[in-house]
XYZ file of C-alpha atoms in Angstrom:
562
model
C 44.330 13.685 -10.983
C 42.293 13.593 -14.279
C 43.290 15.937 -17.191
C 40.597 16.060 -19.879
C 39.797 18.634 -22.767
C 37.377 21.187 -22.184
C 34.213 21.243 -24.036
C 30.477 22.178 -23.847
C 28.815 23.698 -20.632
C 26.796 21.884 -18.019
C 22.956 21.579 -19.170
C 20.901 24.663 -17.995
C 18.015 22.774 -16.528
C 17.015 19.625 -14.959
C 13.798 17.597 -14.767
C 12.000 17.831 -11.455
C 12.090 14.651 -9.347
C 9.205 12.726 -8.323
C 8.009 13.804 -4.935
C 5.781 12.399 -2.166
C 2.810 14.464 -3.483
C 0.378 12.902 -5.554
C 0.654 13.579 -9.251
C -1.953 13.000 -11.876
C 0.568 11.754 -14.439
C 3.848 10.415 -13.003
C 7.064 11.359 -14.879
C 10.269 9.724 -15.426
C 12.964 10.922 -13.225
C 16.367 11.650 -14.995
C 19.238 9.318 -13.873
C 22.021 11.503 -12.029
C 25.859 11.061 -12.386
C 28.277 12.263 -9.724
C 31.599 13.398 -10.637
C 34.212 13.654 -7.864
C 37.633 15.523 -8.339
C 39.617 17.769 -6.001
C 41.084 19.626 -9.179
C 38.675 22.289 -10.238
C 39.823 22.128 -13.694
C 39.825 18.482 -14.036
C 36.283 18.368 -12.457
C 35.109 21.146 -14.962
C 36.609 19.222 -17.688
C 35.023 15.941 -17.097
C 31.705 17.215 -16.251
C 31.663 19.250 -19.316
C 32.576 16.384 -21.410
C 29.653 14.287 -19.931
C 27.455 17.153 -20.517
C 27.921 16.870 -24.372
C 25.833 13.536 -24.149
C 23.469 14.592 -21.429
C 20.578 15.622 -23.608
C 21.134 12.465 -25.878
C 21.500 10.014 -23.119
C 18.830 11.724 -20.784
C 20.932 12.030 -17.794
C 22.086 14.827 -15.297
C 25.646 15.592 -14.247
C 26.408 16.758 -10.480
C 30.023 17.662 -9.438
C 31.574 17.124 -6.081
C 35.013 18.874 -5.091
C 36.157 16.536 -2.329
C 35.174 13.228 -0.603
C 33.004 15.094 2.054
C 31.163 16.957 -0.713
C 30.472 13.609 -2.412
C 28.876 12.127 0.768
C 26.610 15.178 1.061
C 25.461 14.583 -2.410
C 24.987 10.928 -1.883
C 22.642 11.825 0.932
C 20.463 14.223 -1.067
C 20.351 12.166 -4.470
C 20.436 8.675 -5.946
C 23.072 8.184 -8.596
C 23.172 5.876 -11.567
C 26.954 5.863 -11.409
C 29.787 7.676 -9.624
C 32.924 8.748 -11.218
C 35.549 9.075 -8.303
C 39.073 10.360 -8.292
C 41.545 8.035 -6.447
C 44.046 10.607 -5.507
C 42.625 13.394 -3.431
C 43.719 14.996 -0.271
C 42.130 14.326 3.201
C 39.483 11.521 2.044
C 41.025 9.617 -0.834
C 38.756 7.787 -3.293
C 38.887 4.496 -1.511
C 37.899 5.942 1.851
C 35.073 7.835 0.055
C 33.918 4.738 -1.753
C 33.896 2.777 1.491
C 31.877 5.456 3.397
C 29.295 5.821 0.350
C 28.718 2.011 0.462
C 28.321 1.850 4.321
C 25.087 3.543 3.914
C 22.172 1.214 3.079
C 20.364 3.381 0.678
C 23.595 3.973 -1.476
C 25.159 0.567 -0.945
C 24.624 -0.638 -4.466
C 25.587 2.591 -6.501
C 28.225 1.417 -9.189
C 31.553 3.365 -8.698
C 34.051 4.001 -11.476
C 37.457 4.828 -10.201
C 39.655 7.481 -12.028
C 43.547 7.584 -11.667
C 46.406 8.888 -13.624
C 48.390 5.997 -12.337
C 48.597 2.269 -13.436
C 47.025 0.386 -10.917
C 48.773 -2.949 -9.736
C 46.757 -6.003 -8.787
C 46.731 -5.066 -5.164
C 45.328 -1.684 -5.759
C 42.621 -3.274 -8.083
C 41.840 -5.716 -5.317
C 41.468 -2.825 -2.791
C 39.232 -0.923 -5.182
C 37.137 -3.892 -5.990
C 36.744 -4.474 -2.275
C 35.414 -1.008 -1.628
C 32.655 -1.327 -4.422
C 34.457 -0.510 -7.746
C 32.845 -1.912 -10.818
C 35.570 -0.411 -13.207
C 38.833 1.730 -13.759
C 39.497 4.464 -16.085
C 42.969 5.846 -16.600
C 43.927 9.453 -17.795
C 44.027 10.695 -20.266
C 40.235 9.288 -20.662
C 39.292 8.470 -24.034
C 35.830 10.138 -24.573
C 34.390 7.214 -26.645
C 35.155 4.722 -23.825
C 33.775 7.056 -21.184
C 30.552 7.535 -23.249
C 30.248 3.651 -23.719
C 30.531 2.920 -19.936
C 28.349 5.551 -18.726
C 25.548 4.582 -21.284
C 25.517 1.299 -19.710
C 24.683 2.409 -16.210
C 22.437 5.077 -17.271
C 20.340 2.726 -19.306
C 20.092 0.404 -16.351
C 19.064 3.387 -14.120
C 16.265 4.420 -16.556
C 14.888 0.936 -16.996
C 14.887 0.636 -13.202
C 13.117 4.104 -13.071
C 10.676 2.837 -15.748
C 9.764 -0.115 -13.741
C 9.057 2.149 -10.676
C 6.904 4.339 -12.851
C 4.865 1.511 -14.070
C 4.329 0.456 -10.483
C 3.035 3.970 -9.579
C 0.794 3.900 -12.554
C -0.791 0.691 -11.537
C -1.268 1.983 -8.116
C -2.929 5.011 -9.503
C -5.619 2.934 -11.023
C -7.253 2.401 -7.659
C -7.722 5.643 -5.890
C -8.067 4.416 -2.426
C -4.537 2.717 -2.743
C -2.616 5.776 -4.056
C -1.580 7.320 -0.796
C -1.508 3.961 0.997
C 0.978 2.218 -1.368
C 3.329 5.489 -0.867
C 3.116 5.166 2.813
C 3.666 1.496 2.846
C 6.615 1.790 0.674
C 8.144 4.584 2.872
C 7.578 2.535 5.882
C 9.105 -0.460 4.547
C 12.245 1.423 3.315
C 12.743 2.816 6.760
C 12.522 -0.732 8.473
C 14.290 -3.202 5.945
C 17.650 -3.346 4.559
C 18.080 -2.194 1.127
C 18.394 -5.752 -0.564
C 15.390 -7.093 1.282
C 13.267 -3.797 0.689
C 13.502 -3.793 -2.863
C 12.863 -7.611 -3.011
C 9.788 -7.199 -0.924
C 8.422 -4.142 -2.898
C 8.928 -5.800 -6.267
C 7.204 -9.016 -4.943
C 4.244 -6.959 -3.507
C 3.750 -5.112 -6.718
C 3.619 -8.276 -8.637
C 1.178 -9.888 -6.160
C -0.901 -6.874 -5.990
C -1.358 -6.918 -9.828
C -2.099 -10.542 -9.652
C -4.784 -9.927 -6.869
C -6.455 -7.250 -8.585
C -6.613 -8.520 -12.074
C -8.106 -11.720 -11.019
C -11.241 -10.495 -9.468
C -11.529 -7.580 -12.145
C -11.211 -10.322 -14.965
C -14.135 -12.261 -13.279
C -16.385 -9.106 -12.955
C -15.737 -8.215 -16.684
C -16.508 -11.410 -17.969
C -19.726 -11.732 -15.700
C -20.712 -8.238 -16.841
C -20.375 -9.135 -20.612
C -22.303 -12.455 -20.008
C -25.160 -10.646 -18.667
C -25.602 -8.312 -21.757
C -25.329 -11.281 -24.305
C -28.375 -12.273 -26.073
C -29.903 -15.549 -25.257
C -28.286 -15.735 -21.825
C -30.478 -17.894 -19.479
C -31.956 -16.423 -16.222
C -29.792 -19.007 -14.354
C -26.635 -17.703 -16.207
C -27.558 -14.164 -15.310
C -28.093 -14.796 -11.674
C -24.901 -16.821 -11.467
C -23.034 -13.918 -13.198
C -24.513 -11.461 -10.879
C -23.365 -13.560 -7.699
C -20.050 -13.670 -9.174
C -19.906 -9.758 -9.628
C -20.958 -9.356 -6.031
C -18.494 -11.922 -4.660
C -15.423 -10.484 -6.435
C -16.458 -6.930 -5.698
C -16.340 -8.033 -2.025
C -12.950 -9.650 -2.591
C -11.703 -6.597 -3.993
C -13.355 -4.504 -1.098
C -11.261 -6.782 1.316
C -7.855 -6.276 -0.387
C -8.353 -2.487 -0.024
C -9.453 -2.892 3.560
C -6.524 -4.924 4.343
C -4.212 -2.379 2.936
C -5.799 0.391 4.599
C -6.166 -1.277 7.929
C -2.280 -2.476 7.802
C -1.235 1.056 6.959
C -3.356 2.652 9.908
C -2.131 -0.099 12.424
C 1.513 0.609 11.256
C 0.879 4.395 11.807
C -0.874 3.900 15.130
C -4.136 5.421 13.715
C -6.759 2.513 14.630
C -8.855 3.503 17.450
C -10.411 0.575 19.226
C -14.057 0.423 20.431
C -13.641 -1.966 23.202
C -16.208 -4.003 25.183
C -16.016 -7.049 27.187
C -16.794 -10.212 24.968
C -16.184 -14.069 24.699
C -13.478 -14.846 22.456
C -14.869 -18.378 22.213
C -18.335 -16.743 20.878
C -16.610 -14.623 18.373
C -14.490 -17.464 17.235
C -17.562 -19.764 16.721
C -19.163 -17.097 14.665
C -16.173 -16.699 12.645
C -15.997 -20.611 12.026
C -19.778 -20.623 11.176
C -19.266 -17.850 8.422
C -16.189 -19.922 7.022
C -18.394 -22.996 6.727
C -21.499 -21.247 5.305
C -19.329 -19.652 2.575
C -17.944 -22.882 1.530
C -14.278 -21.953 2.395
C -13.669 -24.695 4.573
C -15.164 -27.304 1.881
C -12.774 -30.299 1.601
C -11.186 -29.686 5.012
C -11.620 -31.400 8.290
C -12.247 -28.687 10.810
C -12.087 -29.454 14.473
C -12.881 -26.806 17.191
C -12.684 -27.016 21.176
C -13.989 -23.679 22.291
C -13.888 -22.644 25.952
C -15.274 -19.491 27.149
C -12.498 -16.872 27.732
C -13.507 -13.158 28.164
C -11.568 -10.156 26.721
C -11.921 -6.373 26.505
C -11.587 -5.939 22.898
C -12.800 -4.542 19.773
C -15.095 -7.252 18.146
C -14.613 -6.001 14.430
C -10.827 -6.162 14.945
C -10.801 -9.351 16.808
C -12.756 -10.916 13.955
C -9.915 -9.673 11.543
C -7.357 -11.611 13.613
C -9.555 -14.776 13.587
C -10.525 -14.540 9.893
C -6.720 -13.794 8.856
C -5.664 -16.783 10.977
C -8.207 -19.207 9.336
C -7.483 -17.750 5.927
C -3.900 -18.397 6.444
C -4.434 -22.204 7.574
C -6.709 -22.819 4.600
C -4.388 -21.064 2.251
C -1.358 -23.215 3.149
C -3.192 -26.586 3.694
C -3.952 -28.738 0.655
C -7.508 -30.076 0.485
C -8.181 -32.962 2.772
C -5.851 -31.616 5.305
C -6.922 -30.895 9.056
C -7.582 -27.768 10.802
C -8.061 -27.300 14.690
C -9.187 -24.198 16.345
C -9.236 -24.057 20.323
C -9.999 -21.109 22.613
C -9.259 -21.307 26.489
C -7.621 -19.582 29.399
C -4.098 -19.871 30.749
C -3.023 -17.924 33.743
C -4.007 -14.245 33.124
C -4.305 -14.755 29.297
C -7.172 -15.560 26.897
C -5.629 -18.002 24.266
C -6.547 -18.748 20.814
C -4.792 -21.653 18.961
C -5.065 -22.258 15.131
C -3.582 -25.467 14.072
C -3.042 -26.730 10.561
C -1.513 -29.938 8.853
C -0.289 -27.641 5.645
C 2.973 -26.985 4.282
C 4.756 -25.770 7.384
C 7.156 -23.029 7.714
C 10.706 -23.136 6.803
C 13.140 -22.301 9.894
C 14.746 -19.548 7.991
C 11.319 -18.032 7.387
C 9.758 -18.536 10.735
C 11.269 -15.337 12.576
C 9.778 -13.375 9.526
C 6.172 -14.545 9.043
C 4.737 -11.489 10.753
C 6.941 -9.080 8.532
C 4.895 -7.208 5.938
C 4.669 -8.805 2.574
C 6.715 -12.158 3.834
C 5.362 -15.383 2.173
C 6.485 -18.673 1.532
C 8.226 -19.527 -1.816
C 6.351 -17.870 -4.869
C 5.408 -19.733 -7.832
C 4.047 -18.166 -11.179
C 0.485 -19.869 -10.563
C 0.172 -17.922 -7.434
C -2.047 -20.928 -5.985
C -1.987 -19.567 -2.523
C -2.947 -15.924 -3.526
C -2.828 -12.951 -1.072
C -0.896 -10.021 -0.602
C 1.209 -11.230 2.316
C -0.026 -8.672 4.576
C -2.617 -10.628 6.620
C -0.140 -11.857 9.405
C 1.413 -8.558 9.881
C -2.002 -7.114 10.397
C -2.670 -9.784 12.961
C 0.299 -8.877 14.942
C -0.451 -5.153 14.978
C -3.860 -5.596 15.934
C -2.929 -8.286 18.704
C -0.557 -5.595 19.901
C -3.185 -2.795 20.005
C -5.238 -5.009 22.309
C -2.000 -5.506 24.541
C -1.462 -9.070 23.506
C 0.832 -10.742 21.145
C 0.764 -13.652 18.653
C 3.466 -16.252 17.870
C 4.059 -18.860 15.161
C 5.374 -22.267 15.352
C 6.402 -25.218 12.923
C 8.671 -27.986 12.721
C 9.602 -27.089 9.153
C 8.532 -27.715 5.463
C 5.506 -30.191 5.541
C 5.072 -30.451 9.304
C 2.147 -27.869 9.693
C 1.921 -24.737 11.464
C 0.594 -23.481 14.876
C -0.541 -19.799 15.591
C -1.162 -18.806 19.034
C -2.945 -15.552 19.879
C -2.600 -14.295 23.631
C -4.784 -11.331 24.959
C -5.350 -9.997 28.584
C -8.155 -11.944 30.091
C -10.923 -9.928 32.098
C -13.379 -11.029 34.615
C -16.746 -12.719 33.237
C -19.128 -9.916 31.908
C -22.078 -9.525 29.567
C -21.728 -7.374 26.604
C -24.072 -4.395 26.491
C -27.310 -5.083 24.421
C -27.353 -3.465 21.123
C -29.474 -0.366 20.893
C -32.564 -0.923 18.700
C -32.344 0.086 15.129
C -34.598 3.002 13.978
C -36.276 2.192 11.005
C -37.175 4.611 7.995
C -40.519 6.202 8.023
C -43.136 4.430 5.942
C -43.215 7.476 3.498
C -39.818 7.269 1.910
C -37.819 10.529 1.337
C -36.405 11.856 -1.835
C -32.791 11.521 -1.976
C -30.333 13.871 -3.541
C -27.329 11.868 -4.934
C -24.114 14.281 -5.841
C -21.573 11.964 -7.342
C -19.136 12.942 -10.235
C -18.272 9.423 -11.319
C -21.017 8.624 -13.858
C -21.142 5.068 -13.552
C -21.204 4.926 -9.834
C -23.930 7.620 -9.735
C -26.095 5.741 -12.160
C -25.860 2.359 -10.308
C -26.415 4.010 -6.796
C -29.555 5.652 -8.080
C -30.813 2.642 -9.811
C -30.243 0.737 -6.644
C -32.027 3.285 -4.396
C -34.912 3.529 -7.018
C -35.372 -0.387 -6.615
C -35.902 0.125 -2.838
C -38.606 2.878 -3.697
C -36.573 6.009 -3.099
C -37.125 8.771 -5.662
C -33.600 9.994 -6.633
C -32.391 13.438 -8.187
C -28.938 13.246 -9.437
C -26.140 15.838 -9.893
C -22.346 15.391 -11.136
C -21.057 18.390 -9.318
C -21.658 20.439 -6.279
C -23.162 23.686 -8.019
C -25.814 21.556 -9.689
C -26.638 19.679 -6.340
C -26.930 23.046 -4.475
C -29.671 24.051 -7.053
C -31.571 20.828 -6.982
C -31.573 20.716 -2.969
C -33.049 24.283 -3.166
C -35.483 23.251 -5.764
C -36.674 19.952 -4.771
C -36.131 20.018 -1.116
C -34.952 16.179 -0.749
C -35.180 14.727 2.823
C -31.614 13.261 2.582
C -28.400 13.960 0.447
C -25.549 11.490 -0.480
C -22.781 13.855 -1.338
C -19.262 12.474 -2.516
C -16.422 14.283 -1.020
C -14.138 14.296 -4.067
C -16.207 16.556 -6.272
C -14.491 18.730 -8.684
C -14.506 22.515 -8.360
C -16.532 22.495 -5.118
C -15.787 19.599 -2.910
C -18.345 17.710 -0.584
C -17.295 19.662 2.534
C -18.155 23.030 0.837
C -21.318 21.509 -0.502
C -22.426 20.550 2.987
C -21.287 23.884 4.464
C -23.409 25.726 1.959
C -26.251 23.435 2.593
C -26.200 23.940 6.304
C -25.800 27.898 5.789
C -29.106 28.313 3.686
C -32.232 28.148 5.813
C -34.033 26.456 3.069
C -31.875 23.577 3.005
C -30.135 23.508 6.512
C -32.476 20.576 7.752
C -31.559 18.193 5.063
C -29.820 15.082 6.206
C -26.416 14.812 4.781
C -24.462 11.490 4.460
C -20.739 11.786 3.134
C -19.376 9.011 0.590
C -15.715 8.993 0.798
C -12.733 6.599 0.039
C -11.144 7.672 3.330
C -12.186 6.119 6.594
C -9.540 7.114 9.176
C -10.623 8.841 12.290
C -9.444 12.304 11.232
C -11.391 12.045 7.846
C -14.599 11.048 9.946
C -14.090 14.262 11.978
C -13.667 16.426 9.152
C -16.852 15.176 7.680
C -18.748 15.851 10.902
C -17.204 19.248 11.388
C -18.415 20.218 7.857
C -22.087 19.505 8.856
C -22.505 16.078 7.788
C -24.622 13.594 9.882
C -23.080 10.342 8.685
C -19.817 9.305 7.116
C -19.792 6.244 4.816
C -16.579 4.779 3.267
C -16.681 3.386 -0.257
C -17.688 0.929 -1.490
C -20.840 1.114 0.398
C -22.831 -2.023 1.156
C -26.550 -1.555 0.064
C -27.808 -2.941 3.184
C -25.667 -0.774 5.417
C -26.625 2.243 3.097
C -30.187 1.642 3.506
C -29.848 1.239 7.487
C -27.947 4.595 7.590
C -30.840 6.225 5.659
C -33.314 4.697 7.977
C -31.259 6.009 10.981
C -30.999 9.444 9.606
C -34.705 9.668 8.838
C -35.717 8.015 12.025
C -33.710 10.782 14.082
C -31.542 8.068 15.458
C -28.348 8.940 17.327
C -25.156 7.990 15.573
């Protein structure tokens, strides 16, 4: 047992830990030190000695009086280091250490054994086999203890600072905030601690790279447009770059949101009979038209194969498989796409002559964030979630997808199988309602100044008179005074949110007939239902494509049914 001098009392307060609730400004979590000793006097002495340096080093000290108590503490908290007494009745220090390190989440917590006896080589070997990183012998020299503890506390604080920086990066894109938290939790529940931490670090690095590249291009193009002497051709080219890179950012957000919905089972499919061959042909035509397939030999052999599926989600599957083939095939390579029927299945095969898949990676290619070897230039790009989304969407359709490769440099083949249905004709689309010739006044309620200004200018270019409000109260006043035909209302408004604005507009006889369109960054089924329950006519997810927005306005003012 450990005998130590009695010193200052434990600290009176501890900093609150980060939780799953969204915080505007994330704060650093103090590292925790667990002290385990069955002797009450020794336990108090050691915790009190550590408390002397707690404020200076920025950590917290928690006590445990036995091995079982220590296991309970480990279940509740993460620790920078554990000081563990060797000689305890019941469960001794060696058994406690072994139990702590059997649990994945606590497997890497460093343990310093404390003993009053000189340990021989066999005892040391036994301790190191159970996860010990060091020994301390009583009587403990305070300066030595301070130095050892400071090393682990500093390491824990650096790791916590890295996690904090990752959270701050995710907060820059509001649509990603909640999604990243959910993705992180889901990964933690499904992966071992070593692979989980590696995947999270890789993902955050890739996300930062993938976001900064288009943002850099957008910033440079916007600056170019404002430069004196820029040619009309240069300005037009800059506008094309802004549009293309904005769409790229939108696809990143959509992929992340769709993956989260798919993993949590919240994607609802809008099924209808469709020809897989026709859908694939349209995707290939888009690929050629956008220039993505330039420099590649692209073959297709498309035989009709009818399935009962969601056209939008199946297009995602095909696009992700094509993107994967293009990403990992050097220019000049060959890509072959085939559709057909085999037994009761409709089959899509995408072959590429690219870098292939290593045998050890092949079983994991559909796991979240799994990619081939990473390099600093990130030539392939992407977030490593495309194939995982393909698998989830295939399973939602009652099908499955598999990958085959003979190894590095031998190319890859991805095969999608979906239940085949009898030949049918898709329902003819309903004719689109057009906006009336006299365009209505539009009320735009949006608290983001830049977003409000751009949307107002865009609508003005299409002949709409626009009234603007930065918050709900002013929006209600403008609605009553100007009597607009339609209101575009942001949901995340300060003070009075968009739901309340809609409810008040519907409750007032003077404004109850205004068409209401919600603008939000959330697009799940429950979000749409909440919007409709509040009195809105339509629900749009940001960023809104201008053509889609104009079509929605036309539908609303033409009394079209959603």
